[in-house]
Each structure stands twice: as structure tokens, then as C-alpha cells.
Amino acid sequence: MKITDFYGYKKTGRKISMITAYDSTMAALAAESAVDCVLVGDSLAMVMHGQDSTIAATVEMMALHTAAVARAVKGKLIVADMPFLSVRKGLQPAMEAVEKLARAGAQAVKIEGLEGHEEIISHIVKSDMPVMGHLGLTPQSINKFGGYKAQGKDQASAERLVAQAQELERLGCFALVLECVPERLAGRITNLLKIPVIGIGAGPATDGQVLVMQDMLGLYGEPPSFVKKYLDGRRLVVDALNNFDSEVKNSVFPETKHGDSERNGEVAEAPYKSALRR
Ligand code: KIV
């Protein structure tokens, strides 16, 4: 999927799927799948680094993980998050951050919120780096929101979100992520905008959906209620680890076929090749 496909999909009603990836192993799985688009989300601060919120993500972290993802993903759009405060330190630092992410392999950046960074969004777009907007429960704003709370629930805040979504489109964003807003509001914004709206916890009326991969695979903690678990990954992985542990302790693994000594070293490199050279 290319950026230019986004508008066509909106017109024809073909839904867009986006999934997060932060490392080469999971990105290779996303690349092998039919999922349209990969997001190197700043949620990596929590999922990969065990932090309490996305506020801990830095430009350096984002660039490192984007490069790891880009090595595994070819032919799908890679979007990277601009982390907390990276668009609030002036035009030059913001553009340096965009450059780091682009050189790491991002083909677009996602920016949370709107107020106060209109000029920077416009400048990034005019510099030919596509920008994806992100409104609603923007996790970088949890300190202002007082926690992970759905947004746009009263009339005034709903109208504010509609106006902000329209402004992001006017500034040149190619798509918008709408997180944790009421279904009807998400539908209204989706119908008003020409650019695709990708929802998360915003119901089925949007033009597409995004999920954190570790959430939908059941690998990361207890996910929010809007996440559908497509796999009981935690259970499967822990069961596999327990099998390994038990087989080691009972001398079941390794068997002769897993050893190298009878093969004159010819398979010694194979596991590394299969992990790294897909
Ligand atoms: O950082 C992230 O993973 C995100 C998505 C959940 C939209 O922003």
C-alpha cells in the first residue's frame, strides 16, 4: 500500500487495516500478512520498554525501532509516531526529528493533537513528508486528560473534535487516527472528511482500524475493552516455555537430531539465517 492508495480506498469504501510493529521479528510477520500499513507507534515505550505511558518515548527510540521495522517491511506503508514534545520545541528540532524518522525508513509521521502545532504540521506536509493526524484520546495528553478517558462525549468537546479533524485535513494530513471517541461522532467525522479515518476504540463506522499487535495477539497485559484478542499469545508462549523447561529438565531435549556433532557443523548457521534473512 502506498500513500496514494489511501484516497482511492476511501472513495470505494475498501477498509484499511493498520497494525503496530516495533521490531524486525514482529514486523516480518506483519509484512507477510495482508495488513495494509505498519505503525511504529510510541506505544513501544510501554510494550517494548515497560514504561507506564507513551510519554517516555524519545526521537532516538522511535528512530531505532523504525529502522528495525523498515529492515523487515518492504512494500507496505510505514508510519512512525512523532513522540511527546517533539513538535513543541520549534520548527528546526521538529524537522530534525522528522528527518531522523524518514532516514530510519518511515514514509510518513503521525502527530497527536492539533492546537499549537498547526504551523509545524503544514511545514512537514509542504516538505513532502506525509502526516497522519491523531485526535481523541491522544495518549501523550493523559496528564491533561487525567487518565485514559474517552473524548468527545459532550457536545462542546465533540464539536471541537469535528473542527480539529477538518483543520487537520485542511493542513494536508493524508489520514487521521481517531481514538476512543463515541461511535456516532467517529461516523460523523468519517463522513465529513475526504481523507480516511482510522479508528481505535471508535466503533465500526471509520474507514479502517488500527490495533497494537501485542494487544490483539494477547501478548501484552490486559488490553482495553475495545481490543479483540485474535490469539491467546501469552498462554501459547508460556506453555511453549514450560514445555522447553520440562524437556530440558527431563533430558528429552535436545535429541541427537538437534545436535551439531554428527553433521560436521553444516547446520550451525541455519537458525540465525532463518531468524534474520527472511
Ligand atoms: O502508539 C500507538 O500505538 C498508537 C496507536 C494505538 C494508534 O498511536
Tab-separated table of N, CA and C and ligand atoms in Angstrom, residues 18 20 22 39-44 54 81 110 112 134 139 177 179 200 210-212, ligand 1:
chain	number	residue	atom	x	y	z
A	18	MET	N	-4.413	-1.292	9.876
A	18	MET	CA	-3.077	-0.836	10.281
A	18	MET	C	-2.730	-1.552	11.594
A	20	THR	N	0.500	-2.083	14.688
A	20	THR	CA	1.791	-1.578	15.171
A	20	THR	C	2.857	-2.665	15.038
A	22	TYR	N	7.280	-2.916	16.222
A	22	TYR	CA	8.388	-2.142	16.794
A	22	TYR	C	9.742	-2.805	16.556
A	39	LEU	N	2.423	0.717	11.727
A	39	LEU	CA	2.667	1.906	12.541
A	39	LEU	C	3.732	1.601	13.591
A	40	VAL	N	4.831	2.349	13.544
A	40	VAL	CA	5.807	2.268	14.637
A	40	VAL	C	5.304	3.281	15.666
A	41	GLY	N	4.422	2.796	16.538
A	41	GLY	CA	3.749	3.688	17.479
A	41	GLY	C	4.644	3.992	18.675
A	42	ASP	N	4.388	5.147	19.293
A	42	ASP	CA	5.158	5.454	20.506
A	42	ASP	C	4.706	4.578	21.674
A	43	SER	N	3.660	3.765	21.452
A	43	SER	CA	3.278	2.746	22.435
A	43	SER	C	4.439	1.787	22.678
A	44	LEU	N	5.459	1.825	21.835
A	44	LEU	CA	6.644	0.989	22.051
A	44	LEU	C	7.308	1.303	23.396
A	54	THR	N	3.233	6.456	27.100
A	54	THR	CA	3.993	6.734	25.864
A	54	THR	C	4.851	7.986	26.006
A	81	ASP	N	5.516	7.367	14.769
A	81	ASP	CA	4.988	8.416	15.655
A	81	ASP	C	6.044	9.473	15.953
A	110	LYS	N	3.154	10.304	12.248
A	110	LYS	CA	1.855	10.560	12.894
A	110	LYS	C	2.086	11.548	14.031
A	112	GLU	N	0.154	13.597	17.256
A	112	GLU	CA	-1.021	13.679	18.122
A	112	GLU	C	-1.447	15.122	18.327
A	134	HIS	N	-3.876	12.575	14.582
A	134	HIS	CA	-4.342	11.661	15.634
A	134	HIS	C	-5.108	12.497	16.656
A	139	PRO	N	-2.766	9.547	23.693
A	139	PRO	CA	-2.114	9.111	24.943
A	139	PRO	C	-1.015	10.055	25.446
A	177	VAL	N	-6.070	9.282	12.624
A	177	VAL	CA	-6.416	8.255	13.613
A	177	VAL	C	-7.352	8.901	14.633
A	179	GLU	N	-9.131	8.075	18.202
A	179	GLU	CA	-9.008	7.083	19.285
A	179	GLU	C	-10.028	7.344	20.395
A	200	ILE	N	-9.647	3.521	16.503
A	200	ILE	CA	-9.243	2.563	17.547
A	200	ILE	C	-10.127	2.862	18.750
A	210	VAL	N	-6.999	0.370	13.560
A	210	VAL	CA	-5.610	0.108	13.975
A	210	VAL	C	-5.628	-0.546	15.355
A	211	LEU	N	-4.740	-1.492	15.566
A	211	LEU	CA	-4.570	-2.087	16.892
A	211	LEU	C	-3.079	-2.239	17.181
A	212	VAL	N	-2.768	-2.296	18.450
A	212	VAL	CA	-1.404	-2.631	18.881
A	212	VAL	C	-1.242	-4.150	18.712
B	1	KIV	O1	1.309	4.450	19.587
B	1	KIV	C1	0.398	3.745	19.119
B	1	KIV	O2	0.453	2.514	19.130
B	1	KIV	C2	-0.746	4.431	18.530
B	1	KIV	C3	-1.914	3.612	18.073
B	1	KIV	C4	-2.539	2.816	19.120
B	1	KIV	C5	-2.895	4.421	17.310
B	1	KIV	O3	-0.743	5.608	18.423
